[in-house]
mmCIF file of C-alpha atoms in Angstrom:
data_model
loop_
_atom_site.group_PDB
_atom_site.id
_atom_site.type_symbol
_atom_site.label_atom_id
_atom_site.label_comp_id
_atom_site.label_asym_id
_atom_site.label_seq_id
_atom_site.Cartn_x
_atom_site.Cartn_y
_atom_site.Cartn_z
ATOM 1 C CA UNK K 1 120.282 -113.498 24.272
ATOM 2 C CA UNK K 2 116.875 -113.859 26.109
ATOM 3 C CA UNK K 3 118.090 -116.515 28.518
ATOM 4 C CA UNK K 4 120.948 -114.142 30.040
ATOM 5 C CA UNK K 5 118.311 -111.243 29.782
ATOM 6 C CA UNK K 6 116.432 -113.630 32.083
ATOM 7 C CA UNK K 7 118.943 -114.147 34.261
ATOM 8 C CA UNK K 8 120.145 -110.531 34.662
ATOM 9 C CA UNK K 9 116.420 -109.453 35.391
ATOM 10 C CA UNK K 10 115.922 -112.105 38.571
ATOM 11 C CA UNK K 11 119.047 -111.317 40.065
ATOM 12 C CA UNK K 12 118.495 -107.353 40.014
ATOM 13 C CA UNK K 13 115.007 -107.985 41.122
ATOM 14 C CA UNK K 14 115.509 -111.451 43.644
ATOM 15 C CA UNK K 15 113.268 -113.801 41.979
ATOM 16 C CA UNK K 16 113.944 -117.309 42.281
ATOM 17 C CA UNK K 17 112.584 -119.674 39.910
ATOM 18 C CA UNK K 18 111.040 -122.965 40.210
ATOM 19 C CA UNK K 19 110.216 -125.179 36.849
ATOM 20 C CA UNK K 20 108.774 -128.398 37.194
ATOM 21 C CA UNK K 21 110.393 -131.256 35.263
ATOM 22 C CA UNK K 22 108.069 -131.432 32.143
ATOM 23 C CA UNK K 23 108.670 -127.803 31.570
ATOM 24 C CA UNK K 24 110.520 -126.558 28.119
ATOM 25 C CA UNK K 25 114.195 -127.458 28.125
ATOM 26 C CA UNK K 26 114.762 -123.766 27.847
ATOM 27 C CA UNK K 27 112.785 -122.680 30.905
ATOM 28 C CA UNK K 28 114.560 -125.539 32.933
ATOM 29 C CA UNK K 29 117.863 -123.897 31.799
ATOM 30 C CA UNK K 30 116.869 -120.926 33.428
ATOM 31 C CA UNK K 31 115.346 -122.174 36.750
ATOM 32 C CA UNK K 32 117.155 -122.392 39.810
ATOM 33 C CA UNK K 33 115.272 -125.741 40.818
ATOM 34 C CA UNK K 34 113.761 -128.359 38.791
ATOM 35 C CA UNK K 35 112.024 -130.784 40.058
ATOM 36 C CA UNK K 36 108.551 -132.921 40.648
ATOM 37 C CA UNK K 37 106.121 -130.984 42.922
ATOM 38 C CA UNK K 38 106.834 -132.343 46.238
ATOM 39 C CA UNK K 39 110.346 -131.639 45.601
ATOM 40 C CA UNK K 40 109.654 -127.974 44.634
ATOM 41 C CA UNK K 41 107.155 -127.401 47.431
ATOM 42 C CA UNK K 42 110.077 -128.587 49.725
ATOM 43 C CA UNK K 43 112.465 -126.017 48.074
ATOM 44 C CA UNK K 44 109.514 -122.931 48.268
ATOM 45 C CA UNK K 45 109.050 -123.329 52.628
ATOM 46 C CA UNK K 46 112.768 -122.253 52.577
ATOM 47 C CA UNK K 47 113.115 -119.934 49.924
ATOM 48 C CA UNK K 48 114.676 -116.650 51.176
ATOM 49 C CA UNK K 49 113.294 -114.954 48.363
ATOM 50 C CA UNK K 50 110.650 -111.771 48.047
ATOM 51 C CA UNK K 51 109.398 -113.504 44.788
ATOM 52 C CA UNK K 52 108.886 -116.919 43.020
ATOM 53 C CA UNK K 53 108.612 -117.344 39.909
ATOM 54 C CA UNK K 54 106.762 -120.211 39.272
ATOM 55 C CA UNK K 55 107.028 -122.416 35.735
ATOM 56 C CA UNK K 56 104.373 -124.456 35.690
ATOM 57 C CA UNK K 57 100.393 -124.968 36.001
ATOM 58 C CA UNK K 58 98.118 -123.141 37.720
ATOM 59 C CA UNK K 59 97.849 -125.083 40.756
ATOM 60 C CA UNK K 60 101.307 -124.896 41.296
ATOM 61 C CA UNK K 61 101.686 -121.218 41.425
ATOM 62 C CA UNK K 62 98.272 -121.356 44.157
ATOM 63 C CA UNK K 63 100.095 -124.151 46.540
ATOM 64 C CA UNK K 64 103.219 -121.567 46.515
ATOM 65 C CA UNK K 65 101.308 -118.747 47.613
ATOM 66 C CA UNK K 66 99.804 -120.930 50.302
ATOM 67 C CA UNK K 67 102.993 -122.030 51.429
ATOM 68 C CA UNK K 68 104.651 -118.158 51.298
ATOM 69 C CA UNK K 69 101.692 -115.949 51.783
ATOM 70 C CA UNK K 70 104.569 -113.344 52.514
ATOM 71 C CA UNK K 71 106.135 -113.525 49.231
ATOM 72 C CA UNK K 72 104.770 -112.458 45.776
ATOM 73 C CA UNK K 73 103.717 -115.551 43.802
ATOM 74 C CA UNK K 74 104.045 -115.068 39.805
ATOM 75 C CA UNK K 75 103.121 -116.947 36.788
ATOM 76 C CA UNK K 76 103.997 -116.559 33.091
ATOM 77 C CA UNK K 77 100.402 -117.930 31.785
ATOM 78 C CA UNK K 78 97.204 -118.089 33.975
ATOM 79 C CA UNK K 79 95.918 -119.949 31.248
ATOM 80 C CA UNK K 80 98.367 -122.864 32.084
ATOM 81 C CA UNK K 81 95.619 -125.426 33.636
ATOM 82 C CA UNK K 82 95.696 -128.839 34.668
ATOM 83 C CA UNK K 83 93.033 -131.654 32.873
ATOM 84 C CA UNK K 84 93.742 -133.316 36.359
ATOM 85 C CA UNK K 85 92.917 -130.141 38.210
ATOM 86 C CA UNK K 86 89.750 -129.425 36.591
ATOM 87 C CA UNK K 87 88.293 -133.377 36.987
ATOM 88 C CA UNK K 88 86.730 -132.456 40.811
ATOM 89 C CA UNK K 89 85.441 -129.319 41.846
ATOM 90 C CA UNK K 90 84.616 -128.515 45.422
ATOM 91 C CA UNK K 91 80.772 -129.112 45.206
ATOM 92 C CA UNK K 92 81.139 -132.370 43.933
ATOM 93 C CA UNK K 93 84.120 -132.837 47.446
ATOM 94 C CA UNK K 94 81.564 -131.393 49.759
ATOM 95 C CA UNK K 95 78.955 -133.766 48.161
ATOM 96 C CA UNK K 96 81.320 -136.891 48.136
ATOM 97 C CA UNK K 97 82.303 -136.085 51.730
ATOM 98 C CA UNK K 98 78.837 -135.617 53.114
ATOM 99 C CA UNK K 99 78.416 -139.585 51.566
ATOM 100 C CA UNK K 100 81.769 -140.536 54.002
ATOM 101 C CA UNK K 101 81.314 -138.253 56.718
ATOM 102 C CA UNK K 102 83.855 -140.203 58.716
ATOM 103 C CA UNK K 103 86.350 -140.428 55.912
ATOM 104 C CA UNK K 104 89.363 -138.909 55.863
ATOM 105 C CA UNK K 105 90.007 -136.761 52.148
ATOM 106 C CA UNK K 106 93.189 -137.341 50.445
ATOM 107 C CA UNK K 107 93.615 -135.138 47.256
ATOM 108 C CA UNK K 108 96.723 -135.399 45.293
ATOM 109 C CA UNK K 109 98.692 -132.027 44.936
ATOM 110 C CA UNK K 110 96.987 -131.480 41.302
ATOM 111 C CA UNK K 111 94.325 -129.503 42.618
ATOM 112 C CA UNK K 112 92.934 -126.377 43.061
ATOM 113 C CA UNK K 113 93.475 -123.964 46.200
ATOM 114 C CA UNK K 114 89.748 -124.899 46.669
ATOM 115 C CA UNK K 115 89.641 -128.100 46.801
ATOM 116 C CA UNK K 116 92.402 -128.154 49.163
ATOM 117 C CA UNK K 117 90.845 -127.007 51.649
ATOM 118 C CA UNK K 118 88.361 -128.879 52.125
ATOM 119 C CA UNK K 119 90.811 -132.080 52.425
ATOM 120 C CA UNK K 120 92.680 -133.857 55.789
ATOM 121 C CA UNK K 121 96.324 -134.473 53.473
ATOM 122 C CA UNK K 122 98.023 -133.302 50.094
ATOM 123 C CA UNK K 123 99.980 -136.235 48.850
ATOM 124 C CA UNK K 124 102.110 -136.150 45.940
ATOM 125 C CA UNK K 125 102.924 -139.192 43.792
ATOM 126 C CA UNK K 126 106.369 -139.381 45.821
ATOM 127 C CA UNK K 127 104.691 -139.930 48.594
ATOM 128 C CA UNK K 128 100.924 -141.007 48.229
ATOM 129 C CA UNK K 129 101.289 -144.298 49.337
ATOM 130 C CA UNK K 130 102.985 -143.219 52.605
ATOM 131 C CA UNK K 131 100.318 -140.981 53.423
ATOM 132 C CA UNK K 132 97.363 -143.479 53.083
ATOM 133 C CA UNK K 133 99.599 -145.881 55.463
ATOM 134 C CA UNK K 134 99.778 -143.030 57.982
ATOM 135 C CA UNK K 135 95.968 -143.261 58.300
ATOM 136 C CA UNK K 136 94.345 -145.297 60.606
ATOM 137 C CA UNK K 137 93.196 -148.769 59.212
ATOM 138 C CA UNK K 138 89.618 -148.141 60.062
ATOM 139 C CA UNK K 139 89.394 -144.966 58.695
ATOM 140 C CA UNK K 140 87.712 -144.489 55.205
ATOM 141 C CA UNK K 141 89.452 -142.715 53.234
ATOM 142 C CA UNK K 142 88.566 -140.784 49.962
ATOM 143 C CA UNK K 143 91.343 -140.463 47.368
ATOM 144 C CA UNK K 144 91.040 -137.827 44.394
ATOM 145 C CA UNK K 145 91.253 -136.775 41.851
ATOM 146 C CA UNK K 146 93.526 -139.491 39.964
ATOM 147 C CA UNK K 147 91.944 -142.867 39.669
ATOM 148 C CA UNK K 148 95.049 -144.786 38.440
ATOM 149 C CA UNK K 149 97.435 -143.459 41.036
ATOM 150 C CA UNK K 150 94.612 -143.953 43.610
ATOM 151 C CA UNK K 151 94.296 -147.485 42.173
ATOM 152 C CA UNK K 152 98.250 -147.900 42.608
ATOM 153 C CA UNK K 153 97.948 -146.569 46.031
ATOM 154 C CA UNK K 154 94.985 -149.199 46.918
ATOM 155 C CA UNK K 155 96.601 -152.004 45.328
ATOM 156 C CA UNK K 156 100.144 -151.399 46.890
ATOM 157 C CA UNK K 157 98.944 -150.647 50.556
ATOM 158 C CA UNK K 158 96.245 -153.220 50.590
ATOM 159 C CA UNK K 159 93.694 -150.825 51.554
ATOM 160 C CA UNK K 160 89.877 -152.081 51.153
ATOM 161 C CA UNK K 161 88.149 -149.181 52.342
ATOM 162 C CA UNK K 162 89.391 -146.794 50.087
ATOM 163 C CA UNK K 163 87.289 -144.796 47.852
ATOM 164 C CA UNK K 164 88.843 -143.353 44.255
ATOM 165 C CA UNK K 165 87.434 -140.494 42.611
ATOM 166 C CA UNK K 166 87.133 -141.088 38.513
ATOM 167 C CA UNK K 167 89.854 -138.123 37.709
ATOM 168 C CA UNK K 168 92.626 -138.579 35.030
ATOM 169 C CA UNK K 169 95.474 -136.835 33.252
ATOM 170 C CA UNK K 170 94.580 -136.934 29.872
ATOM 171 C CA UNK K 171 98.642 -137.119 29.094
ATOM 172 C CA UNK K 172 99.119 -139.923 31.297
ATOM 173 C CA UNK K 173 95.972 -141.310 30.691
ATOM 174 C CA UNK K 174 96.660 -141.930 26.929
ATOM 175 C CA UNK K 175 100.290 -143.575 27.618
ATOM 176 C CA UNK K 176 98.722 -147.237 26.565
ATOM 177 C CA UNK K 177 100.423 -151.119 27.846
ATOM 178 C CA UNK K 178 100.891 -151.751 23.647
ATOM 179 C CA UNK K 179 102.896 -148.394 23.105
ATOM 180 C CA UNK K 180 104.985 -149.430 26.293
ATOM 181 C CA UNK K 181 105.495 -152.866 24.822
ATOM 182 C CA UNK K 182 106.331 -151.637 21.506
ATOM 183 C CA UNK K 183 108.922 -149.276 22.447
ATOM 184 C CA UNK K 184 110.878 -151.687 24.495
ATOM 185 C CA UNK K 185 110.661 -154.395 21.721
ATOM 186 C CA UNK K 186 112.612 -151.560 19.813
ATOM 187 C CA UNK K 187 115.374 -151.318 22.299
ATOM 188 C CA UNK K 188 116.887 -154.155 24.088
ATOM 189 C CA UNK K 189 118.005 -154.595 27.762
ATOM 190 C CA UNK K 190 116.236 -151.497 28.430
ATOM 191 C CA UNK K 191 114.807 -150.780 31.874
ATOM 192 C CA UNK K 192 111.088 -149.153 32.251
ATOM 193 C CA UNK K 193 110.386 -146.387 34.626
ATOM 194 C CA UNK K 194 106.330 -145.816 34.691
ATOM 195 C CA UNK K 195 104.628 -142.789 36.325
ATOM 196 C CA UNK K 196 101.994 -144.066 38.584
ATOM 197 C CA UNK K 197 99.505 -141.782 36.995
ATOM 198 C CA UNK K 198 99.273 -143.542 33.962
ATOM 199 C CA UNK K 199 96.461 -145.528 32.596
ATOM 200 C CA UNK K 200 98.184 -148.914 32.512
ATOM 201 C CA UNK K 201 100.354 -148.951 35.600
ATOM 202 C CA UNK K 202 97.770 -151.571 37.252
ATOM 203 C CA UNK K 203 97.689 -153.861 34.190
ATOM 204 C CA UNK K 204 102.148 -152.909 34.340
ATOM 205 C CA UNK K 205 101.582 -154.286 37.701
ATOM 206 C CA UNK K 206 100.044 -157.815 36.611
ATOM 207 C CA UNK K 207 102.483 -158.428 33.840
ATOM 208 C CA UNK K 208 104.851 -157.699 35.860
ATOM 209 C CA UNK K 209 103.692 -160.543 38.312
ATOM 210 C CA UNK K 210 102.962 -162.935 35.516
ATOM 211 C CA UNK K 211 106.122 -162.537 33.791
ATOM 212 C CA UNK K 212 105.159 -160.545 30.773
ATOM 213 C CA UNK K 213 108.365 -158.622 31.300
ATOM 214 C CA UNK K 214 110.849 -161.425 30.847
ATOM 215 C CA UNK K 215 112.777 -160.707 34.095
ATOM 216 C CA UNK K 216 113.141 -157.247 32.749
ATOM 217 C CA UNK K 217 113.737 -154.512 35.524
ATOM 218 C CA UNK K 218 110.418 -152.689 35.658
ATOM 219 C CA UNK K 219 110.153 -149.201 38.560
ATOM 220 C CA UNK K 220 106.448 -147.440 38.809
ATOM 221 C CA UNK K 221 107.870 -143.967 40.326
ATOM 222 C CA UNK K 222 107.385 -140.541 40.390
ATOM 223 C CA UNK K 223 109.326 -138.477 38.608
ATOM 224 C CA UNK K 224 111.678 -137.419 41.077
ATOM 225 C CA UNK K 225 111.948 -140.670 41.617
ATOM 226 C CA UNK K 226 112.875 -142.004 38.604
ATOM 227 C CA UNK K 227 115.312 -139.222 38.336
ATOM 228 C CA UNK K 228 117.281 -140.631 41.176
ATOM 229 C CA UNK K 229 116.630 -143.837 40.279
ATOM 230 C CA UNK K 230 118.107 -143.316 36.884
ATOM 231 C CA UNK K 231 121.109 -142.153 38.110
ATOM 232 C CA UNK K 232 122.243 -145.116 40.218
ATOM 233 C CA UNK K 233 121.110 -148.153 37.916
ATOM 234 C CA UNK K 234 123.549 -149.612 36.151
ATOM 235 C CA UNK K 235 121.649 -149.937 32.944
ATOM 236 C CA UNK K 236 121.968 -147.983 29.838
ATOM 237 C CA UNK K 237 118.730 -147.805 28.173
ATOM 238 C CA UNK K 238 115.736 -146.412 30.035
ATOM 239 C CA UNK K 239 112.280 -146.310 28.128
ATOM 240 C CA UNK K 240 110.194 -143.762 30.167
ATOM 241 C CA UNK K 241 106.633 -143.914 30.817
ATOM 242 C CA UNK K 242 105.249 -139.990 31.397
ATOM 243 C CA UNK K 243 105.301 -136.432 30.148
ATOM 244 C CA UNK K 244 108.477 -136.258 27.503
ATOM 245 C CA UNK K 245 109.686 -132.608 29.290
ATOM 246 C CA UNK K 246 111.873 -134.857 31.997
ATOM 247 C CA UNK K 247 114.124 -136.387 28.985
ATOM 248 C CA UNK K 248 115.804 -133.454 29.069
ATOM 249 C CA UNK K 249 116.898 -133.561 32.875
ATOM 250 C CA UNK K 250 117.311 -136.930 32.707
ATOM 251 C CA UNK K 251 119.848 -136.970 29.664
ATOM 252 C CA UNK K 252 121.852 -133.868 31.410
ATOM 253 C CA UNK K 253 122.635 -135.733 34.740
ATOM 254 C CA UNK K 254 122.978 -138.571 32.754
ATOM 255 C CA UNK K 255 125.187 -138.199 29.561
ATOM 256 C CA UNK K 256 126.576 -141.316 29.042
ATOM 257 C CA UNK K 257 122.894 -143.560 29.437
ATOM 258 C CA UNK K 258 119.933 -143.489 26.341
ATOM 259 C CA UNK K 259 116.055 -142.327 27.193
ATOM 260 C CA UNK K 260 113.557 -143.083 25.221
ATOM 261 C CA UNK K 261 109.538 -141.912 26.028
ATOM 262 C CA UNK K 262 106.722 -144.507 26.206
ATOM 263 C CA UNK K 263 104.784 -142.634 24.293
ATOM 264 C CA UNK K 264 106.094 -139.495 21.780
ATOM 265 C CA UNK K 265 102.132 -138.153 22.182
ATOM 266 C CA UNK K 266 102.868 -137.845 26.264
ATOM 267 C CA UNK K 267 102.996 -134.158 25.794
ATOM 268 C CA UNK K 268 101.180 -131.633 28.012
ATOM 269 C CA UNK K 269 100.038 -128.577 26.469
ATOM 270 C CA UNK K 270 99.592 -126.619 29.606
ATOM 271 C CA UNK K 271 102.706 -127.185 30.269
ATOM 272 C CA UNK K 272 104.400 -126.024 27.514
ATOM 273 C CA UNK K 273 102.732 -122.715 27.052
ATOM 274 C CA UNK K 274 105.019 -121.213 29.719
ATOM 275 C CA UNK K 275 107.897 -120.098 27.433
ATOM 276 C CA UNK K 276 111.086 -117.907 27.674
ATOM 277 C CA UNK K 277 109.330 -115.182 26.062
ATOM 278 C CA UNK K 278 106.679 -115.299 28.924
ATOM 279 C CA UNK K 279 109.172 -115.899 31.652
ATOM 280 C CA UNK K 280 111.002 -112.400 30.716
ATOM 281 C CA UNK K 281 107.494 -110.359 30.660
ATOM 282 C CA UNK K 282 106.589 -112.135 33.381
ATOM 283 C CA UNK K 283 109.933 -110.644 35.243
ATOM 284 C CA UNK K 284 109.787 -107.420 33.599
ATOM 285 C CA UNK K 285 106.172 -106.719 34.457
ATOM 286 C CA UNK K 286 105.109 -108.606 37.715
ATOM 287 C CA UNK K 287 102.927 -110.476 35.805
ATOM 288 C CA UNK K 288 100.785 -112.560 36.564
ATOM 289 C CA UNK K 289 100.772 -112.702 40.422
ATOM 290 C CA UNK K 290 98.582 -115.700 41.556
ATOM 291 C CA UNK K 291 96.987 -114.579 44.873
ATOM 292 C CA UNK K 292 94.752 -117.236 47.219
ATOM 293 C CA UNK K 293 92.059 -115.738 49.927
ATOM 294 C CA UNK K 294 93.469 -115.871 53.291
ATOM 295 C CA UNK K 295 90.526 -118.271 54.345
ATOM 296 C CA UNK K 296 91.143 -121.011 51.751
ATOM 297 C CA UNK K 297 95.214 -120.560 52.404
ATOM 298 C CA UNK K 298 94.685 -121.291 55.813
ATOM 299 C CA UNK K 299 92.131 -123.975 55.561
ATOM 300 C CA UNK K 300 94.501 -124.877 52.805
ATOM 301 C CA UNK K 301 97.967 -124.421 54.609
ATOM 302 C CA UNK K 302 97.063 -127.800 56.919
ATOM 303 C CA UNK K 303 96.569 -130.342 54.687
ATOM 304 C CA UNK K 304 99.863 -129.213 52.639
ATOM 305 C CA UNK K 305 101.846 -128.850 55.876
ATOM 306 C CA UNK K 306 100.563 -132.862 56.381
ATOM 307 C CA UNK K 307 102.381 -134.147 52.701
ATOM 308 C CA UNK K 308 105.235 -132.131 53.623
ATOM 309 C CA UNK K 309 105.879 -133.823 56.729
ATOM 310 C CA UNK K 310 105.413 -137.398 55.270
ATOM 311 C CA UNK K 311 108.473 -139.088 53.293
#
């Protein structure tokens, strides 16, 4: 069977590997973590391991061989991008920054080794909103590359002088108020758990203030977050706004409770082309190391370190 082949092959070589939760249910059966990317960026800086395997996107892979430039960093796909990823390059940063040049540059963790490091903090969605409130009040800052969790961010922290970049995940992005409405007409005395990268998490936000919701419980998280918050709610019924890969780790810690996605569309493709298949050549073969120049790691290394050290 491929998945104890798997197995076998990282033990005898000591490969630890890391899925993220919207991988395949088959690759998170095989991973030693699973989690969002905070989370799994947490479990790399302590890794005693000569080599991570990495099941994921692109980005991903880069931020783990900033954070262990000592270990060897591997991928199953270097095709696996990121629509996110790709919105900003660093021209347009340098550009945007020479605009602000008293701003301080917040990228979210879906970004490329480049763009990295040209920014002041990494934030993830577990913990963008505390690193904008770390940041001095009369500091501008410039938020990228995901305009709706940057509008979250702006709305929830009251910030005014707070500049978004027009980036999107085109999974999140098409995750639409009517599909969420829809769903939980279909299932009643079900809670909603909404990824703040989606499209309609601001207009979420207002019915939610206007009573559109009907006094139902309604949680904008990330997806850590909503695993954990899953766990300890007493409800049964969750419908689940973001990429349908974390039903399966969400059903597994929690047999006894019903998920439903948002949206059945909320699929990412990069995501899952890393499969089984891949993950056993990609053990067998060393393949596909992702390597980052020492000069953008360590420009790099700083802002990471920064969303690390911020709950």
């Amino acid at each position: 069977m491929l998945s104890e082949q798997i197995l076998k092959l990282k033990r005898e070589k000591d490969v630890v590997i890391l899925a993220h939760n919207y991988q395949l249910p088959a690759i998170q059966d095989v991973a030693d973590f699973v989690g969002d990317s905070l989370s799994l960026a947490r479990q790399l800086a302590k890794t005693p391991h000569k080599t991570i395997l990495f099941c994921g996107v692109h980005f991903m892979a880069e931020t783990a061989a900033i954070i262990c430039p000592d270990k060897k960093v591997l991928i199953p796909d270097l095709a696996a991008g990121c629509s996110l990823s790709d919105s900003i390059t660093v021209d347009q940063l340098r550009n945007w920054k020479k605009e602000h040049p008293n701003a301080i540059a917040v990228g979210y963790v879906n970004t490329t080794a480049e763009i990295k490091s040209e920014l002041d903090y990494c934030c993830t969605s577990s913990n963008a909103v505390n690193v904008v409130k770390s940041i001095p009040e009369n500091r501008e800052v410039l938020f990228l590359p995901d305009m709706f969790l940057g509008s979250y961010v702006a709305k929830v922290t009251g910030r005014k002088n707070m500049y978004i970049w027009a980036g999107e995940c085109h999974v999140h992005a098409g995750i639409r108020s009517e599909d969420i409405h829809k769903k939980l007409d279909s299932l009643a005395n079900s809670e909603l758990l909404v990824h703040p990268e989606c499209s309609c998490t601001s207009q979420i936000m207002y019915e939610v203030a206007v009573g559109d919701y009907k006094n139902r419980q309604v949680q904008i998280l990330s997806t850590e977050g909503m695993m954990n918050y899953a766990k300890q709610s007493s409800a049964k019924q969750f419908v689940v706004a973001t990429e349908t890969g974390i039903l399966y780790r969400m059903q597994q810690q929690n047999p006894g409770k019903t998920f439903a996605p948002a949206s059945d569309s909320a699929v990412c493709q990069y995501m899952k082309m890393i499969t089984p298949e891949k993950v056993y050549a990609s053990l067998r073969d060393d393949k596909y190391e992702v390597r980052v120049s020492k000069n953008i790691a360590d420009k790099a290394r700083t802002a990471i370190e920064r969303m690390l050290a911020i709950g």
